[in-house]
Amino acid sequence: MAKENYNVIGVMSGTSLDGIDLAHIIFSRLENRWHYQIEETKAVPYTEDWVYRLKKAVDFSPEELEKLNTDYTLLLGNVISDFIAANQLENLDGVCSHGHTILHQPQNGFTLQIGNLPKIAKLTNQKVICDFRVQDVEYGGQGAPLVPIGDRFLFPEYDFCLNLGGFSNISFEQDGKRIAFDISPVNTVLNFYADLLGYEYDDKGTIARSGTISELLLQELNNIDFYAQAYPKSLGYEFVKTIVLPMMERHNISIEDKLRTFTEHIAIQTLLAVPRKTGNLLVTGGGAYNEFLLERMAFHLPEMKFEVPDDKTVQYKEALIFALLGILKLRNEVNVLASVTGAKHDHSSGKIFLP
């Protein structure tokens, strides 16, 4: 018999480069339903040097990537060990870690998440379940999104689950299948322009609210090929670096206007991504605090009920779900859905390293 209670840590680093999220979570399985309680949490910001290296890594040579992977695994091991010690955590069933995505090119059969080297188990002295995307790409999938199975198991009462992180993604049930895909960049672009004004991010969307929409730029953004593609589909930082930012930089408008225009773009793409325009929609991720963005989404989807959950779920949802993916891997149960990634079949993905 599989266990019904699990004591784990979920670890996530997102494309917005704001840092490493750690969440200590107690899971229980009652009457075929998963329940969770998020206990201690911590967000560990990256140093300026780490932000620089992670941003530049897309252009690194194989040798530079190898060193980065080793260094990042050491960083992650130390951060996890500090979290365990600070909270005096004992009898953990595992540490479930996503690592940090550097390269995501499923069309070329390749994806790289650093921080998933075997020595992380020895660094933390814990069983580590990690590297969840590689197998899916080997099976012909996109390697993303992986969150939807968590949406299905942990948030079944919602018609739609929308996450607003570095990129936005959505998941929902349709004809008995979980459908999910990346929608558009969000904080990867918004934070880039806020940074040019000296801010870490656009607090509550205040700067964007002060700008004016450039109809020409908005039209160009909405015409990007990716948006017309059928799902399954996923985005990586290369998309922002090679397509979105160069397009925006060709327009000689203020940063405020760029933020305003891109916020509208996110809202419009969300409208287009939702198969029906009524129901209840769960909003998580850092973008859930962008009041102006949520206002624009509500403007375009007036009959949709937007719900933002408790702060811990908003901020640590991805860490929460990767913790669940790790548990499912330990149970040798499906944790990646072919209906959302396009892989040949559902599978149980990830690697298990022992200390």
Short mmCIF file of C-alpha atoms in Angstrom, two decimals:
data_model
loop_
_atom_site.label_atom_id
_atom_site.label_comp_id
_atom_site.label_asym_id
_atom_site.label_seq_id
_atom_site.Cartn_x
_atom_site.Cartn_y
_atom_site.Cartn_z
CA MET A 1 0.00 0.00 0.00
CA ALA A 2 1.24 3.47 -0.89
CA LYS A 3 1.56 6.00 1.91
CA GLU A 4 -1.33 8.41 2.44
CA ASN A 5 0.64 11.21 4.16
CA TYR A 6 3.79 12.95 2.96
CA ASN A 7 6.14 15.48 4.53
CA VAL A 8 8.07 17.20 1.72
CA ILE A 9 9.73 20.38 0.51
CA GLY A 10 8.88 21.87 -2.88
CA VAL A 11 11.53 24.04 -4.56
CA MET A 12 10.99 26.26 -7.60
CA SER A 13 12.91 28.91 -9.50
CA GLY A 14 10.91 30.71 -12.17
CA THR A 15 11.82 32.51 -15.37
CA SER A 16 11.16 35.92 -13.79
CA LEU A 17 14.47 35.47 -11.87
CA ASP A 18 13.10 36.80 -8.60
CA GLY A 19 14.70 33.96 -6.65
CA ILE A 20 14.24 30.47 -5.25
CA ASP A 21 10.91 29.55 -3.64
CA LEU A 22 10.86 26.91 -0.92
CA ALA A 23 7.75 25.52 0.74
CA HIS A 24 7.43 22.86 3.43
CA ILE A 25 4.18 21.05 2.68
CA ILE A 26 2.16 18.30 4.32
CA PHE A 27 0.11 16.27 1.85
CA SER A 28 -2.62 13.80 2.70
CA ARG A 29 -4.75 11.61 0.49
CA LEU A 30 -8.31 11.11 1.71
CA GLU A 31 -11.09 9.42 -0.26
CA ASN A 32 -9.13 9.64 -3.53
CA ARG A 33 -8.56 13.37 -3.11
CA TRP A 34 -5.24 15.09 -2.42
CA HIS A 35 -5.17 17.76 0.29
CA TYR A 36 -2.31 20.04 1.23
CA GLN A 37 -1.18 22.33 3.99
CA ILE A 38 1.61 24.79 3.22
CA GLU A 39 3.65 25.21 6.38
CA GLU A 40 6.94 27.17 6.43
CA THR A 41 7.92 29.07 3.28
CA LYS A 42 10.79 31.21 2.11
CA ALA A 43 11.68 33.15 -1.02
CA VAL A 44 15.44 33.52 -1.40
CA PRO A 45 16.31 36.33 -3.82
CA TYR A 46 19.20 35.94 -6.23
CA THR A 47 22.27 38.12 -5.89
CA GLU A 48 22.97 40.55 -8.72
CA ASP A 49 25.72 38.22 -9.92
CA TRP A 50 23.34 35.26 -10.12
CA VAL A 51 20.68 37.27 -11.95
CA TYR A 52 23.35 38.32 -14.46
CA ARG A 53 24.61 34.76 -14.98
CA LEU A 54 21.14 33.26 -15.34
CA LYS A 55 20.11 35.95 -17.83
CA LYS A 56 23.24 35.46 -19.92
CA ALA A 57 23.26 31.65 -19.75
CA VAL A 58 21.16 31.28 -22.90
CA ASP A 59 24.30 32.33 -24.82
CA PHE A 60 26.79 30.22 -22.84
CA SER A 61 29.08 27.61 -24.39
CA PRO A 62 28.66 23.96 -23.30
CA GLU A 63 31.65 24.33 -20.97
CA GLU A 64 30.22 27.47 -19.39
CA LEU A 65 26.85 25.74 -18.94
CA GLU A 66 28.51 22.80 -17.24
CA LYS A 67 30.21 25.11 -14.73
CA LEU A 68 26.97 27.04 -14.22
CA ASN A 69 25.10 23.80 -13.55
CA THR A 70 27.70 22.73 -10.96
CA ASP A 71 27.68 26.15 -9.26
CA TYR A 72 23.90 26.37 -9.26
CA THR A 73 23.52 22.87 -7.81
CA LEU A 74 25.84 23.95 -4.98
CA LEU A 75 23.80 27.15 -4.45
CA LEU A 76 20.53 25.22 -4.43
CA GLY A 77 21.92 22.59 -2.06
CA ASN A 78 22.99 25.27 0.40
CA VAL A 79 19.68 27.15 0.17
CA ILE A 80 17.69 23.94 0.80
CA SER A 81 19.96 22.88 3.69
CA ASP A 82 19.62 26.32 5.31
CA PHE A 83 15.81 26.12 4.99
CA ILE A 84 15.74 22.67 6.61
CA ALA A 85 17.99 23.80 9.46
CA ALA A 86 16.19 27.11 10.08
CA ASN A 87 12.84 25.34 10.39
CA GLN A 88 14.22 22.25 12.17
CA LEU A 89 12.53 19.98 9.66
CA GLU A 90 12.81 16.25 10.30
CA ASN A 91 11.64 12.99 8.77
CA LEU A 92 11.20 14.44 5.29
CA ASP A 93 9.97 12.06 2.60
CA GLY A 94 11.81 14.06 -0.02
CA VAL A 95 12.87 17.37 -1.51
CA CYS A 96 11.07 17.95 -4.82
CA SER A 97 13.05 20.45 -6.86
CA HIS A 98 12.43 21.89 -10.31
CA GLY A 99 15.81 23.54 -10.81
CA HIS A 100 16.11 26.57 -13.09
CA THR A 101 15.30 26.46 -16.81
CA ILE A 102 18.16 27.76 -18.93
CA LEU A 103 17.34 26.33 -22.36
CA HIS A 104 13.97 25.07 -23.48
CA GLN A 105 13.92 23.89 -27.09
CA PRO A 106 11.49 20.97 -27.29
CA GLN A 107 11.32 21.40 -31.07
CA ASN A 108 14.98 20.36 -31.06
CA GLY A 109 14.42 17.59 -28.51
CA PHE A 110 16.24 19.51 -25.80
CA THR A 111 15.54 21.14 -22.45
CA LEU A 112 17.96 22.05 -19.66
CA GLN A 113 17.11 22.72 -16.03
CA ILE A 114 20.24 23.37 -13.98
CA GLY A 115 20.56 22.41 -10.31
CA ASN A 116 19.52 18.80 -10.87
CA LEU A 117 22.88 17.08 -10.57
CA PRO A 118 22.99 13.91 -8.40
CA LYS A 119 25.22 15.55 -5.79
CA ILE A 120 22.30 17.73 -4.63
CA ALA A 121 21.13 14.74 -2.56
CA LYS A 122 24.44 14.59 -0.73
CA LEU A 123 24.55 18.37 -0.29
CA THR A 124 21.14 18.33 1.39
CA ASN A 125 21.41 14.86 2.97
CA GLN A 126 17.91 14.21 1.64
CA LYS A 127 16.20 12.11 -0.99
CA VAL A 128 15.78 14.52 -3.93
CA ILE A 129 13.23 14.15 -6.71
CA CYS A 130 14.03 16.48 -9.61
CA ASP A 131 14.59 17.01 -13.35
CA PHE A 132 10.94 16.56 -14.28
CA ARG A 133 10.99 17.84 -17.88
CA VAL A 134 13.68 15.87 -19.73
CA GLN A 135 11.82 12.57 -20.03
CA ASP A 136 8.76 14.26 -21.52
CA VAL A 137 10.85 15.87 -24.27
CA GLU A 138 12.42 12.46 -24.95
CA TYR A 139 8.87 11.15 -25.41
CA GLY A 140 8.18 13.82 -28.03
CA GLY A 141 6.46 16.26 -25.65
CA GLN A 142 6.97 19.94 -24.98
CA GLY A 143 8.32 19.26 -21.49
CA ALA A 144 5.78 21.82 -20.37
CA PRO A 145 3.51 22.77 -18.82
CA LEU A 146 3.84 20.38 -15.88
CA VAL A 147 1.60 22.23 -13.43
CA PRO A 148 -1.76 21.06 -14.89
CA ILE A 149 -1.81 17.68 -13.15
CA GLY A 150 -1.52 19.61 -9.88
CA ASP A 151 -4.40 21.83 -10.97
CA ARG A 152 -6.48 18.71 -11.61
CA PHE A 153 -5.68 17.07 -8.27
CA LEU A 154 -5.50 20.09 -5.95
CA PHE A 155 -7.97 22.62 -7.45
CA PRO A 156 -10.78 20.60 -9.07
CA GLU A 157 -13.44 23.11 -8.01
CA TYR A 158 -12.18 25.72 -10.52
CA ASP A 159 -13.15 25.79 -14.21
CA PHE A 160 -9.82 27.37 -15.15
CA CYS A 161 -6.44 27.70 -13.43
CA LEU A 162 -4.38 30.67 -14.63
CA ASN A 163 -0.83 31.24 -13.45
CA LEU A 164 0.79 34.63 -14.02
CA GLY A 165 4.53 34.19 -13.57
CA GLY A 166 7.40 34.88 -15.94
CA PHE A 167 4.93 33.54 -18.50
CA SER A 168 1.22 32.89 -18.17
CA ASN A 169 -0.26 29.45 -18.53
CA ILE A 170 -3.74 28.07 -18.24
CA SER A 171 -5.25 24.66 -17.62
CA PHE A 172 -8.79 23.27 -17.69
CA GLU A 173 -10.76 20.07 -18.29
CA GLN A 174 -12.25 19.54 -21.73
CA ASP A 175 -13.98 16.33 -22.84
CA GLY A 176 -12.40 14.39 -19.98
CA LYS A 177 -8.88 15.56 -20.76
CA ARG A 178 -6.75 18.16 -19.05
CA ILE A 179 -5.83 20.85 -21.57
CA ALA A 180 -3.03 23.29 -20.79
CA PHE A 181 -0.61 25.57 -22.56
CA ASP A 182 1.51 28.67 -22.16
CA ILE A 183 -0.34 31.82 -23.16
CA SER A 184 2.14 34.70 -23.28
CA PRO A 185 5.08 36.31 -21.51
CA VAL A 186 4.09 38.26 -18.40
CA ASN A 187 6.66 39.23 -15.77
CA THR A 188 9.65 38.46 -18.00
CA VAL A 189 8.64 41.52 -20.04
CA LEU A 190 6.92 43.68 -17.39
CA ASN A 191 9.87 43.33 -15.00
CA PHE A 192 12.35 44.09 -17.79
CA TYR A 193 10.78 47.50 -18.37
CA ALA A 194 10.18 48.21 -14.68
CA ASP A 195 13.90 47.53 -14.16
CA LEU A 196 14.80 50.19 -16.74
CA LEU A 197 12.94 52.68 -14.54
CA GLY A 198 14.83 51.48 -11.46
CA TYR A 199 12.12 49.25 -10.01
CA GLU A 200 12.22 45.53 -9.34
CA TYR A 201 8.68 45.24 -10.68
CA ASP A 202 5.67 47.42 -11.51
CA ASP A 203 3.90 47.41 -8.13
CA LYS A 204 0.18 46.72 -8.67
CA GLY A 205 0.62 47.79 -12.31
CA THR A 206 0.76 51.45 -11.30
CA ILE A 207 3.30 52.44 -13.97
CA ALA A 208 1.42 50.61 -16.73
CA ARG A 209 -1.79 52.33 -15.62
CA SER A 210 -0.15 55.73 -16.27
CA GLY A 211 0.76 54.85 -19.86
CA THR A 212 -1.11 54.92 -23.16
CA ILE A 213 -1.67 51.99 -25.51
CA SER A 214 0.29 52.00 -28.76
CA GLU A 215 -2.25 50.45 -31.12
CA LEU A 216 0.46 49.71 -33.68
CA LEU A 217 2.66 47.83 -31.19
CA LEU A 218 -0.37 46.05 -29.72
CA GLN A 219 -1.36 44.82 -33.17
CA GLU A 220 2.17 43.61 -33.89
CA LEU A 221 2.35 41.75 -30.59
CA ASN A 222 -1.02 40.08 -31.12
CA ASN A 223 0.07 38.97 -34.60
CA ILE A 224 3.11 37.00 -33.36
CA ASP A 225 2.97 33.51 -34.90
CA PHE A 226 3.06 31.69 -31.57
CA TYR A 227 -0.43 32.86 -30.63
CA ALA A 228 -2.00 31.30 -33.72
CA GLN A 229 -0.40 27.90 -33.06
CA ALA A 230 -2.50 25.05 -31.73
CA TYR A 231 -1.68 23.65 -28.30
CA PRO A 232 0.26 21.91 -26.86
CA LYS A 233 2.72 24.78 -26.88
CA SER A 234 5.16 26.31 -24.44
CA LEU A 235 7.39 29.35 -24.13
CA GLY A 236 10.93 29.97 -22.92
CA TYR A 237 13.01 33.06 -22.30
CA GLU A 238 14.49 32.78 -25.80
CA PHE A 239 11.07 33.82 -27.16
CA VAL A 240 11.19 37.05 -25.16
CA LYS A 241 14.82 37.73 -26.03
CA THR A 242 14.62 37.06 -29.76
CA ILE A 243 11.05 38.09 -30.66
CA VAL A 244 9.19 40.16 -28.09
CA LEU A 245 11.80 42.61 -26.81
CA PRO A 246 13.28 43.40 -30.27
CA MET A 247 9.74 44.09 -31.53
CA MET A 248 9.00 46.42 -28.63
CA GLU A 249 12.34 48.19 -28.92
CA ARG A 250 11.62 49.13 -32.53
CA HIS A 251 8.87 51.42 -31.23
CA ASN A 252 10.01 54.83 -30.05
CA ILE A 253 7.51 55.20 -27.22
CA SER A 254 7.91 55.70 -23.48
CA ILE A 255 8.50 52.83 -21.08
CA GLU A 256 5.16 53.65 -19.46
CA ASP A 257 3.46 53.21 -22.83
CA LYS A 258 5.30 49.93 -23.43
CA LEU A 259 4.13 48.62 -20.06
CA ARG A 260 0.56 49.77 -20.75
CA THR A 261 0.56 48.18 -24.20
CA PHE A 262 2.05 44.90 -23.04
CA THR A 263 -0.42 44.67 -20.14
CA GLU A 264 -3.26 44.99 -22.65
CA HIS A 265 -1.59 42.36 -24.80
CA ILE A 266 -1.50 39.91 -21.86
CA ALA A 267 -5.19 40.56 -21.13
CA ILE A 268 -6.22 40.05 -24.77
CA GLN A 269 -4.22 36.83 -25.10
CA THR A 270 -5.85 35.55 -21.90
CA LEU A 271 -9.28 36.31 -23.37
CA LEU A 272 -8.37 34.38 -26.54
CA ALA A 273 -6.97 31.43 -24.55
CA VAL A 274 -10.13 30.79 -22.53
CA PRO A 275 -12.45 28.45 -24.47
CA ARG A 276 -15.57 29.80 -22.82
CA LYS A 277 -16.03 33.19 -21.27
CA THR A 278 -17.93 32.26 -18.09
CA GLY A 279 -17.03 30.25 -15.00
CA ASN A 280 -14.64 30.61 -12.10
CA LEU A 281 -10.94 31.16 -12.71
CA LEU A 282 -8.16 30.69 -10.15
CA VAL A 283 -5.34 33.25 -10.48
CA THR A 284 -1.92 32.55 -8.96
CA GLY A 285 1.69 33.65 -9.47
CA GLY A 286 3.29 37.05 -8.92
CA GLY A 287 1.04 38.62 -11.53
CA ALA A 288 -1.96 37.99 -9.27
CA TYR A 289 -0.81 41.09 -7.34
CA ASN A 290 -0.83 43.23 -10.49
CA GLU A 291 -4.17 44.92 -9.86
CA PHE A 292 -4.17 46.77 -13.15
CA LEU A 293 -3.54 43.58 -15.14
CA LEU A 294 -6.42 41.84 -13.37
CA GLU A 295 -8.65 44.85 -14.08
CA ARG A 296 -7.85 44.60 -17.79
CA MET A 297 -8.53 40.86 -17.77
CA ALA A 298 -11.87 41.43 -16.03
CA PHE A 299 -12.68 44.11 -18.62
CA HIS A 300 -12.17 41.60 -21.44
CA LEU A 301 -13.87 38.75 -19.53
CA PRO A 302 -16.72 40.49 -17.67
CA GLU A 303 -18.68 37.28 -16.99
CA MET A 304 -15.71 35.36 -15.57
CA LYS A 305 -15.30 35.16 -11.80
CA PHE A 306 -11.63 35.77 -10.94
CA GLU A 307 -10.47 34.30 -7.63
CA VAL A 308 -7.11 34.95 -5.99
CA PRO A 309 -6.45 32.42 -3.18
CA ASP A 310 -4.47 32.85 0.07
CA ASP A 311 -1.01 34.43 -0.16
CA LYS A 312 0.93 31.20 0.36
CA THR A 313 -0.91 29.48 -2.48
CA VAL A 314 -0.48 32.51 -4.76
CA GLN A 315 3.23 32.83 -4.09
CA TYR A 316 4.20 29.18 -3.75
CA LYS A 317 1.80 27.36 -6.06
CA GLU A 318 4.55 26.13 -8.37
CA ALA A 319 6.65 24.90 -5.44
CA LEU A 320 3.48 23.24 -4.13
CA ILE A 321 2.79 21.47 -7.40
CA PHE A 322 6.36 20.33 -7.98
CA ALA A 323 6.19 18.88 -4.48
CA LEU A 324 3.15 16.89 -5.61
CA LEU A 325 4.94 15.82 -8.81
CA GLY A 326 7.76 14.50 -6.66
CA ILE A 327 5.36 12.51 -4.49
CA LEU A 328 3.66 11.03 -7.57
CA LYS A 329 7.10 10.01 -8.85
CA LEU A 330 7.87 8.33 -5.53
CA ARG A 331 4.56 6.46 -5.87
CA ASN A 332 5.42 5.61 -9.50
CA GLU A 333 2.17 7.27 -10.57
CA VAL A 334 1.55 9.46 -13.61
CA ASN A 335 2.75 13.02 -13.01
CA VAL A 336 2.91 14.31 -16.60
CA LEU A 337 -0.12 14.38 -18.90
CA ALA A 338 0.37 13.74 -22.60
CA SER A 339 -2.80 15.75 -23.28
CA VAL A 340 -0.98 18.91 -22.22
CA THR A 341 2.61 18.26 -23.31
CA GLY A 342 1.99 16.35 -26.53
CA ALA A 343 4.13 13.40 -25.43
CA LYS A 344 3.47 9.90 -26.76
CA HIS A 345 1.76 8.89 -23.52
CA ASP A 346 1.20 9.86 -19.88
CA HIS A 347 4.18 9.00 -17.71
CA SER A 348 5.87 9.29 -14.34
CA SER A 349 8.74 11.71 -14.82
CA GLY A 350 11.70 12.85 -12.77
CA LYS A 351 14.88 11.47 -11.27
CA ILE A 352 15.32 10.25 -7.70
CA PHE A 353 18.71 10.81 -6.06
CA LEU A 354 19.63 9.33 -2.69
CA PRO A 355 22.11 10.92 -0.25
#
